[in-house]
Amino acid sequence: MPMTLAEKIIARACGRSSVSPGEIVTAKVDLAMIHDSGGPRRVEPILKRLGVGLFDRSKVVLISDHFVPGDDPDGREILELTRRWAAEKQVAFYDGEGICHVVLPERGHLKPGMFVVGGDSHSPTGGAFGAYMFGIGATEMAGVLATGEIWVRVPETILIEWRGALGDGITAKDIMLALCGRLGMDGGRYQAVQYAGPAIADLDMQERMTLSNMAAELGGQTGLIAPDATTADYIRAAGGEPGDIGDWQGDADATVAEHHVFDASSLEPQVAAPHSPANSANVEAYPDTPVDVAYIGACTGAKYVDLERAAQILRRRSVAAGVDLLVAPASRRDQDRAAADGIMGVLEEAGAKVLPTACGICAGYGTARLSEDVTCISSTARNFKGRMGAASSRVYLASPYTVAASAVAGRIADPRPMLAEGGVA
């Protein structure tokens, strides 16, 4: 029976040779990822009431990222509770090392064919590695931690194919904003979104992670990319073992619910207006739109490749007067690498203020939240009203290229002319 990649992974997780869309099955979880916000403080009271412990501590990863750096009393208390729980349960714990969706794969925890749950809505990021990963709430996570199992309705697959090649100054973030604009935030119908095509194969792993991450904004349960040599090389470099990637390819004759085809070569820089990623349009749709804050942060906008691209624009340039450029690297390792390569120096010389390596403003945490009536252009995944600060603030979404160009121009700007002028690092 021909199966999609999603069906193959779920069939393996529930011990069957095949599954079909619509079936409800019980799957064994290969890994559960939790963080400081929805993790110990939420799940431990449930586990205690049930009188149970962890099903397998070697299959649990805990990451502190939401309340880091703990610069208020509540945050400090939650981080201390998280640390105590990690020590008591003896689980893998990454404390303040970066955003969970970036730290998990960079520490070698993901590989093709895994069935993984995460206590965060952007957990589909794991799909970039050919793993079936999706987000669940604290109550359901407590059940997983206790039993190692979860039920799932076998999804249909929505195949999104990008042919051709992306142009200069165009990124995975532009792909996702374009998809949100064209398909809508419920276009994924809580099914398995799979990305394919030459333009996807050309992307590095950090760009692929952005695609899978924002399957959440499309309304998908997960966002899969079939593993290839690029996947395997990344996993090995992270200290993991990719296994046989040939086992985790969808069958060519498998049935998909929808098949969308797009031309990457025609894609232009995208900007999503407040207050939804679906409000996306080409950058020229926003002429003379001034910005007060430019934010390069989050798991979809501040990985090493994102910082590098911002530096390509900002090298030998300065942030416009009246604009605050804020940079919150997605992981400590990415920040250290960017510092060693001179990228962080370029950003700071241009006028950027570097914030803690954490979720920060993206999730509405920390002391740098947006104040009243400001306009921000951001590399984050979401721009819902009030999410990043005051309800009167306005957030536009864009790629790191476009955010950096807008910081220089003082208004929403197309990054391509700046790249053509010699902004390449």
Short mmCIF file of C-alpha atoms in Angstrom, two decimals:
data_model
loop_
_atom_site.label_atom_id
_atom_site.label_comp_id
_atom_site.label_asym_id
_atom_site.label_seq_id
_atom_site.Cartn_x
_atom_site.Cartn_y
_atom_site.Cartn_z
CA MET A 1 0.00 0.00 0.00
CA PRO A 2 1.59 3.32 -1.07
CA MET A 3 2.03 5.73 1.84
CA THR A 4 3.06 9.33 2.37
CA LEU A 5 5.98 10.17 4.66
CA ALA A 6 3.55 11.14 7.44
CA GLU A 7 1.73 7.81 7.15
CA LYS A 8 4.98 5.83 7.20
CA ILE A 9 6.18 7.52 10.39
CA ILE A 10 2.86 7.07 12.17
CA ALA A 11 2.58 3.44 11.06
CA ARG A 12 6.01 2.70 12.54
CA ALA A 13 5.08 4.55 15.78
CA CYS A 14 1.94 2.47 16.29
CA GLY A 15 3.53 -0.84 15.29
CA ARG A 16 1.65 -1.37 12.07
CA SER A 17 2.64 -1.98 8.48
CA SER A 18 0.28 0.69 7.18
CA VAL A 19 -2.25 3.32 8.21
CA SER A 20 -4.84 5.36 6.31
CA PRO A 21 -5.97 8.99 6.72
CA GLY A 22 -8.80 9.36 9.20
CA GLU A 23 -7.89 6.37 11.34
CA ILE A 24 -7.39 7.03 15.05
CA VAL A 25 -4.35 5.17 16.35
CA THR A 26 -2.25 5.05 19.50
CA ALA A 27 1.39 5.88 18.82
CA LYS A 28 4.50 5.41 20.94
CA VAL A 29 6.42 8.64 21.43
CA ASP A 30 10.15 8.61 20.64
CA LEU A 31 10.82 11.95 22.31
CA ALA A 32 8.93 14.56 24.34
CA MET A 33 10.23 18.12 24.48
CA ILE A 34 9.05 20.58 27.15
CA HIS A 35 10.10 24.08 28.17
CA ASP A 36 10.02 26.25 31.26
CA SER A 37 6.69 27.91 30.49
CA GLY A 38 4.49 24.88 29.79
CA GLY A 39 6.73 22.22 31.33
CA PRO A 40 7.44 21.32 34.97
CA ARG A 41 5.25 23.98 36.52
CA ARG A 42 2.27 22.71 34.52
CA VAL A 43 2.83 18.96 34.20
CA GLU A 44 4.30 18.07 37.61
CA PRO A 45 1.09 18.86 39.57
CA ILE A 46 -0.80 16.54 37.20
CA LEU A 47 1.77 13.76 37.53
CA LYS A 48 1.66 14.08 41.32
CA ARG A 49 -2.14 13.87 41.39
CA LEU A 50 -1.92 10.71 39.28
CA GLY A 51 0.87 9.32 41.41
CA VAL A 52 3.07 8.53 38.42
CA GLY A 53 6.56 9.39 37.19
CA LEU A 54 8.16 9.70 33.76
CA PHE A 55 7.71 6.84 31.33
CA ASP A 56 11.37 7.09 30.24
CA ARG A 57 13.58 9.99 31.35
CA SER A 58 15.97 9.32 28.45
CA LYS A 59 13.18 10.30 26.06
CA VAL A 60 12.42 13.67 27.68
CA VAL A 61 14.24 16.91 26.86
CA LEU A 62 13.69 20.08 28.89
CA ILE A 63 14.76 23.52 27.66
CA SER A 64 14.43 26.87 29.43
CA ASP A 65 13.78 29.66 26.95
CA HIS A 66 10.57 31.58 27.73
CA PHE A 67 11.41 33.13 31.11
CA VAL A 68 15.14 33.53 30.41
CA PRO A 69 16.97 35.55 31.70
CA GLY A 70 14.63 35.66 34.71
CA ASP A 71 14.76 39.42 35.11
CA ASP A 72 11.64 39.63 37.28
CA PRO A 73 10.59 37.75 40.44
CA ASP A 74 8.07 35.47 38.73
CA GLY A 75 10.53 34.55 36.00
CA ARG A 76 13.28 33.75 38.48
CA GLU A 77 10.94 31.55 40.51
CA ILE A 78 9.80 29.61 37.44
CA LEU A 79 13.37 29.08 36.25
CA GLU A 80 14.41 27.80 39.67
CA LEU A 81 11.45 25.42 39.74
CA THR A 82 12.46 24.20 36.26
CA ARG A 83 16.06 23.59 37.37
CA ARG A 84 14.99 21.68 40.46
CA TRP A 85 12.68 19.46 38.42
CA ALA A 86 15.41 18.76 35.87
CA ALA A 87 17.82 17.72 38.62
CA GLU A 88 15.22 15.56 40.35
CA LYS A 89 14.07 13.79 37.18
CA GLN A 90 17.55 13.61 35.62
CA VAL A 91 16.35 14.51 32.14
CA ALA A 92 18.41 16.18 29.42
CA PHE A 93 18.26 19.89 30.28
CA TYR A 94 19.47 22.93 28.34
CA ASP A 95 19.27 25.96 30.57
CA GLY A 96 19.25 29.32 28.79
CA GLU A 97 20.96 27.90 25.70
CA GLY A 98 18.37 29.28 23.30
CA ILE A 99 14.92 28.70 21.89
CA CYS A 100 13.73 25.10 22.24
CA HIS A 101 12.98 24.59 18.53
CA VAL A 102 16.55 25.51 17.63
CA VAL A 103 18.38 23.90 20.55
CA LEU A 104 16.66 20.50 20.20
CA PRO A 105 18.04 19.71 16.72
CA GLU A 106 21.38 21.48 17.18
CA ARG A 107 22.06 19.10 20.11
CA GLY A 108 21.38 16.06 17.93
CA HIS A 109 18.02 14.94 19.36
CA LEU A 110 16.10 14.64 16.09
CA LYS A 111 16.42 12.23 13.19
CA PRO A 112 14.23 11.00 10.33
CA GLY A 113 11.35 8.69 11.17
CA MET A 114 10.93 9.81 14.78
CA PHE A 115 7.49 10.47 16.27
CA VAL A 116 7.90 13.47 18.58
CA VAL A 117 5.69 15.76 20.64
CA GLY A 118 6.57 19.18 21.97
CA GLY A 119 4.94 21.41 24.53
CA ASP A 120 4.83 24.41 22.21
CA SER A 121 2.79 25.35 19.15
CA HIS A 122 5.88 25.73 16.95
CA SER A 123 6.99 22.15 17.55
CA PRO A 124 6.38 21.28 13.86
CA THR A 125 9.93 22.59 13.40
CA GLY A 126 11.08 18.99 13.88
CA GLY A 127 9.49 18.11 10.56
CA ALA A 128 12.47 19.69 8.80
CA PHE A 129 14.43 16.61 9.86
CA GLY A 130 11.93 14.11 8.52
CA ALA A 131 10.46 13.59 11.99
CA TYR A 132 6.72 13.75 12.68
CA MET A 133 6.64 16.43 15.40
CA PHE A 134 3.70 18.47 16.63
CA GLY A 135 2.67 20.61 19.58
CA ILE A 136 0.40 19.61 22.45
CA GLY A 137 -0.86 21.28 25.64
CA ALA A 138 0.26 20.62 29.20
CA THR A 139 -2.53 18.20 30.10
CA GLU A 140 -1.87 16.02 27.07
CA MET A 141 1.87 16.30 27.69
CA ALA A 142 1.39 14.99 31.22
CA GLY A 143 -0.30 11.95 29.72
CA VAL A 144 2.62 11.43 27.33
CA LEU A 145 5.18 11.79 30.13
CA ALA A 146 3.32 9.21 32.18
CA THR A 147 2.61 6.64 29.47
CA GLY A 148 4.90 7.32 26.51
CA GLU A 149 1.90 7.15 24.20
CA ILE A 150 -0.59 9.47 22.52
CA TRP A 151 -3.52 9.00 20.18
CA VAL A 152 -3.48 10.67 16.80
CA ARG A 153 -5.83 10.86 13.88
CA VAL A 154 -3.82 9.87 10.81
CA PRO A 155 -3.67 13.04 8.73
CA GLU A 156 -4.05 13.64 5.06
CA THR A 157 -0.98 15.14 3.40
CA ILE A 158 -1.03 18.55 1.77
CA LEU A 159 1.91 18.71 -0.62
CA ILE A 160 3.37 22.17 -1.29
CA GLU A 161 5.89 22.14 -4.12
CA TRP A 162 8.22 25.04 -4.96
CA ARG A 163 9.82 24.80 -8.38
CA GLY A 164 12.62 26.97 -9.71
CA ALA A 165 15.07 28.85 -7.53
CA LEU A 166 14.75 31.70 -5.06
CA GLY A 167 16.16 35.06 -6.15
CA ASP A 168 18.65 37.21 -4.26
CA GLY A 169 17.24 38.59 -1.01
CA ILE A 170 14.45 35.99 -0.87
CA THR A 171 14.27 33.49 1.99
CA ALA A 172 12.22 30.72 3.54
CA LYS A 173 10.43 33.39 5.57
CA ASP A 174 9.20 34.97 2.34
CA ILE A 175 7.97 31.55 1.21
CA MET A 176 5.98 31.11 4.40
CA LEU A 177 4.48 34.58 4.44
CA ALA A 178 3.44 34.09 0.81
CA LEU A 179 1.82 30.76 1.70
CA CYS A 180 -0.02 32.30 4.65
CA GLY A 181 -1.32 35.01 2.34
CA ARG A 182 -2.37 32.64 -0.43
CA LEU A 183 -3.67 29.64 1.54
CA GLY A 184 -4.73 31.33 4.77
CA MET A 185 -4.03 30.40 8.38
CA ASP A 186 -6.34 27.40 8.15
CA GLY A 187 -4.99 26.21 4.80
CA GLY A 188 -3.23 23.30 6.50
CA ARG A 189 -6.53 22.04 8.01
CA TYR A 190 -4.57 20.45 10.90
CA GLN A 191 -3.17 17.90 8.45
CA ALA A 192 0.44 17.05 7.53
CA VAL A 193 1.92 19.78 5.36
CA GLN A 194 4.86 18.55 3.29
CA TYR A 195 7.25 20.84 1.42
CA ALA A 196 9.02 19.63 -1.72
CA GLY A 197 10.57 20.75 -4.97
CA PRO A 198 13.94 22.04 -6.20
CA ALA A 199 13.71 25.31 -4.27
CA ILE A 200 13.20 23.40 -1.01
CA ALA A 201 16.04 20.98 -1.74
CA ASP A 202 18.36 23.97 -2.22
CA LEU A 203 17.69 25.31 1.28
CA ASP A 204 20.04 24.69 4.21
CA MET A 205 18.66 23.11 7.37
CA GLN A 206 18.07 26.35 9.25
CA GLU A 207 15.95 27.66 6.38
CA ARG A 208 14.05 24.39 6.23
CA MET A 209 13.39 24.72 9.96
CA THR A 210 11.65 28.04 9.27
CA LEU A 211 9.33 26.33 6.77
CA SER A 212 8.42 23.50 9.12
CA ASN A 213 8.06 25.83 12.10
CA MET A 214 5.53 28.03 10.33
CA ALA A 215 3.39 25.09 9.29
CA ALA A 216 1.71 26.15 12.54
CA GLU A 217 0.77 29.48 10.94
CA LEU A 218 -0.71 27.56 8.01
CA GLY A 219 -2.84 25.58 10.44
CA GLY A 220 -1.03 22.28 9.84
CA GLN A 221 -0.35 19.71 12.54
CA THR A 222 3.20 19.26 11.32
CA GLY A 223 5.41 20.47 8.47
CA LEU A 224 7.48 17.72 6.87
CA ILE A 225 10.47 17.77 4.54
CA ALA A 226 11.77 14.42 3.32
CA PRO A 227 15.35 13.87 4.53
CA ASP A 228 18.29 14.05 2.14
CA ALA A 229 22.07 14.43 2.29
CA THR A 230 21.70 17.96 3.70
CA THR A 231 19.63 16.54 6.57
CA ALA A 232 22.08 13.75 7.26
CA ASP A 233 25.09 16.09 7.25
CA TYR A 234 23.44 18.42 9.77
CA ILE A 235 22.48 15.57 12.11
CA ARG A 236 25.99 14.11 12.05
CA ALA A 237 27.52 17.54 12.72
CA ALA A 238 25.17 17.83 15.73
CA GLY A 239 26.44 14.53 17.11
CA GLY A 240 23.47 12.44 16.04
CA GLU A 241 23.02 9.52 13.69
CA PRO A 242 20.56 10.01 10.81
CA GLY A 243 20.02 6.32 10.10
CA ASP A 244 18.91 5.21 6.66
CA ILE A 245 17.23 8.28 5.15
CA GLY A 246 15.98 6.11 2.31
CA ASP A 247 13.49 4.53 4.69
CA TRP A 248 11.77 7.87 5.20
CA GLN A 249 10.62 8.94 1.76
CA GLY A 250 7.00 9.12 0.74
CA ASP A 251 5.95 6.76 -2.04
CA ALA A 252 5.64 8.49 -5.40
CA ASP A 253 2.18 7.03 -5.97
CA ALA A 254 0.84 7.81 -2.47
CA THR A 255 -2.40 9.77 -2.35
CA VAL A 256 -2.27 13.38 -1.18
CA ALA A 257 -5.28 15.52 -0.36
CA GLU A 258 -3.97 18.65 -2.08
CA HIS A 259 -0.99 19.46 -4.28
CA HIS A 260 -0.04 23.12 -4.61
CA VAL A 261 2.70 24.21 -7.02
CA PHE A 262 4.47 27.58 -6.83
CA ASP A 263 7.25 29.26 -8.79
CA ALA A 264 10.11 30.27 -6.49
CA SER A 265 11.75 32.44 -9.14
CA SER A 266 8.77 34.81 -9.20
CA LEU A 267 8.62 35.29 -5.42
CA GLU A 268 9.36 38.78 -4.11
CA PRO A 269 10.10 39.94 -0.54
CA GLN A 270 6.96 39.53 1.55
CA VAL A 271 5.59 41.66 4.38
CA ALA A 272 2.58 40.75 6.54
CA ALA A 273 0.60 43.69 7.89
CA PRO A 274 -0.95 43.74 11.38
CA HIS A 275 -2.45 41.63 12.85
CA SER A 276 -2.04 38.33 11.00
CA PRO A 277 0.61 36.46 8.98
CA ALA A 278 -2.13 36.01 6.39
CA ASN A 279 -2.06 39.76 5.66
CA SER A 280 0.92 39.21 3.40
CA ALA A 281 1.80 41.05 0.22
CA ASN A 282 4.85 42.05 -1.80
CA VAL A 283 7.03 44.61 -0.05
CA GLU A 284 6.10 47.39 -2.49
CA ALA A 285 2.55 47.27 -1.11
CA TYR A 286 3.81 49.23 1.92
CA PRO A 287 5.38 52.44 0.55
CA ASP A 288 6.44 55.08 3.05
CA THR A 289 5.46 53.00 6.10
CA PRO A 290 7.72 54.25 8.93
CA VAL A 291 8.99 51.92 11.64
CA ASP A 292 10.00 52.63 15.23
CA VAL A 293 11.39 49.19 16.09
CA ALA A 294 13.11 46.54 13.96
CA TYR A 295 13.28 43.17 15.70
CA ILE A 296 15.49 40.31 14.57
CA GLY A 297 14.57 37.47 16.88
CA ALA A 298 12.68 34.19 17.34
CA CYS A 299 13.10 30.66 16.05
CA THR A 300 12.04 31.79 12.56
CA GLY A 301 14.23 34.87 12.35
CA ALA A 302 17.42 34.85 14.45
CA LYS A 303 19.28 31.64 13.70
CA TYR A 304 22.82 31.90 12.38
CA VAL A 305 21.71 32.17 8.76
CA ASP A 306 19.26 34.95 9.70
CA LEU A 307 21.90 36.94 11.59
CA GLU A 308 24.27 36.52 8.64
CA ARG A 309 21.69 37.90 6.22
CA ALA A 310 20.93 40.87 8.42
CA ALA A 311 24.66 41.59 8.53
CA GLN A 312 24.83 41.54 4.73
CA ILE A 313 22.48 44.53 4.73
CA LEU A 314 23.94 46.30 7.77
CA ARG A 315 27.64 46.07 6.92
CA ARG A 316 28.99 49.61 6.46
CA ARG A 317 25.51 51.01 7.16
CA SER A 318 23.79 52.47 10.22
CA VAL A 319 20.33 52.19 11.67
CA ALA A 320 18.17 55.22 10.86
CA ALA A 321 17.69 57.88 13.52
CA GLY A 322 14.65 57.15 15.66
CA VAL A 323 14.68 53.40 14.97
CA ASP A 324 15.57 50.80 17.62
CA LEU A 325 17.15 47.69 16.12
CA LEU A 326 16.84 44.82 18.60
CA VAL A 327 18.56 41.48 18.02
CA ALA A 328 17.85 38.36 20.11
CA PRO A 329 19.85 35.41 18.70
CA ALA A 330 17.95 32.13 18.59
CA SER A 331 20.62 30.07 20.33
CA ARG A 332 23.83 30.55 22.27
CA ARG A 333 25.72 28.44 19.77
CA ASP A 334 24.46 30.51 16.85
CA GLN A 335 25.34 33.72 18.69
CA ASP A 336 28.84 32.47 19.50
CA ARG A 337 29.40 31.38 15.92
CA ALA A 338 28.13 34.70 14.62
CA ALA A 339 30.42 36.53 17.03
CA ALA A 340 33.43 34.48 15.92
CA ASP A 341 32.63 35.22 12.28
CA GLY A 342 32.30 38.97 12.90
CA ILE A 343 28.56 39.02 12.27
CA MET A 344 27.57 40.18 15.74
CA GLY A 345 30.15 42.96 15.46
CA VAL A 346 28.59 44.16 12.22
CA LEU A 347 25.13 44.25 13.81
CA GLU A 348 26.33 46.15 16.87
CA GLU A 349 28.40 48.61 14.85
CA ALA A 350 25.29 49.41 12.82
CA GLY A 351 23.48 50.28 16.05
CA ALA A 352 21.81 47.05 17.11
CA LYS A 353 21.07 46.33 20.76
CA VAL A 354 21.62 42.64 21.57
CA LEU A 355 19.00 41.05 23.82
CA PRO A 356 19.15 37.73 25.72
CA THR A 357 19.13 34.50 23.74
CA ALA A 358 15.51 33.52 24.45
CA CYS A 359 11.95 33.71 23.15
CA GLY A 360 11.75 37.27 24.46
CA ILE A 361 9.54 39.77 22.70
CA CYS A 362 8.23 37.23 20.18
CA ALA A 363 6.24 35.49 22.91
CA GLY A 364 5.60 38.66 24.91
CA TYR A 365 8.19 37.92 27.60
CA GLY A 366 10.91 40.09 29.10
CA THR A 367 11.33 43.79 29.72
CA ALA A 368 11.80 44.89 26.10
CA ARG A 369 8.18 44.34 25.05
CA LEU A 370 6.70 46.79 22.57
CA SER A 371 5.34 49.96 24.14
CA GLU A 372 2.18 51.86 23.27
CA ASP A 373 1.52 52.97 19.69
CA VAL A 374 4.83 51.85 18.15
CA THR A 375 5.28 50.31 14.71
CA CYS A 376 7.59 47.30 14.57
CA ILE A 377 8.89 45.23 11.68
CA SER A 378 9.84 41.80 12.95
CA SER A 379 11.35 38.49 11.82
CA THR A 380 9.01 36.56 14.16
CA ALA A 381 6.34 34.08 13.04
CA ARG A 382 3.30 35.89 14.43
CA ASN A 383 2.03 39.43 14.67
CA PHE A 384 -1.22 38.97 16.58
CA LYS A 385 -2.53 42.04 18.33
CA GLY A 386 -0.87 42.52 21.70
CA ARG A 387 1.31 39.40 21.45
CA MET A 388 4.61 41.29 21.48
CA GLY A 389 3.58 44.09 23.80
CA ALA A 390 0.98 46.83 23.99
CA ALA A 391 -2.27 46.20 22.15
CA SER A 392 -1.84 49.56 20.43
CA SER A 393 1.46 48.48 18.85
CA ARG A 394 1.53 47.41 15.21
CA VAL A 395 3.75 44.54 14.02
CA TYR A 396 4.69 43.82 10.42
CA LEU A 397 6.37 40.49 9.63
CA ALA A 398 9.24 40.08 7.18
CA SER A 399 12.51 38.25 6.54
CA PRO A 400 15.74 39.28 8.32
CA TYR A 401 16.88 40.87 5.05
CA THR A 402 13.78 43.06 4.95
CA VAL A 403 13.85 43.85 8.67
CA ALA A 404 17.47 45.00 8.42
CA ALA A 405 16.81 47.07 5.29
CA SER A 406 13.84 48.71 6.98
CA ALA A 407 15.96 49.54 10.03
CA VAL A 408 18.42 51.36 7.75
CA ALA A 409 15.74 53.14 5.73
CA GLY A 410 13.54 54.03 8.71
CA ARG A 411 10.57 52.64 6.80
CA ILE A 412 9.55 49.31 5.30
CA ALA A 413 12.05 48.75 2.51
CA ASP A 414 12.91 46.21 -0.18
CA PRO A 415 16.32 44.71 0.73
CA ARG A 416 17.35 43.91 -2.82
CA PRO A 417 18.62 47.38 -3.83
CA MET A 418 20.84 47.44 -0.72
CA LEU A 419 22.23 44.02 -1.58
CA ALA A 420 22.89 45.16 -5.14
CA GLU A 421 24.71 48.25 -3.85
CA GLY A 422 27.33 46.11 -2.20
CA GLY A 423 25.83 45.04 1.07
CA VAL A 424 27.10 41.48 0.74
CA ALA A 425 29.43 40.62 3.63
#
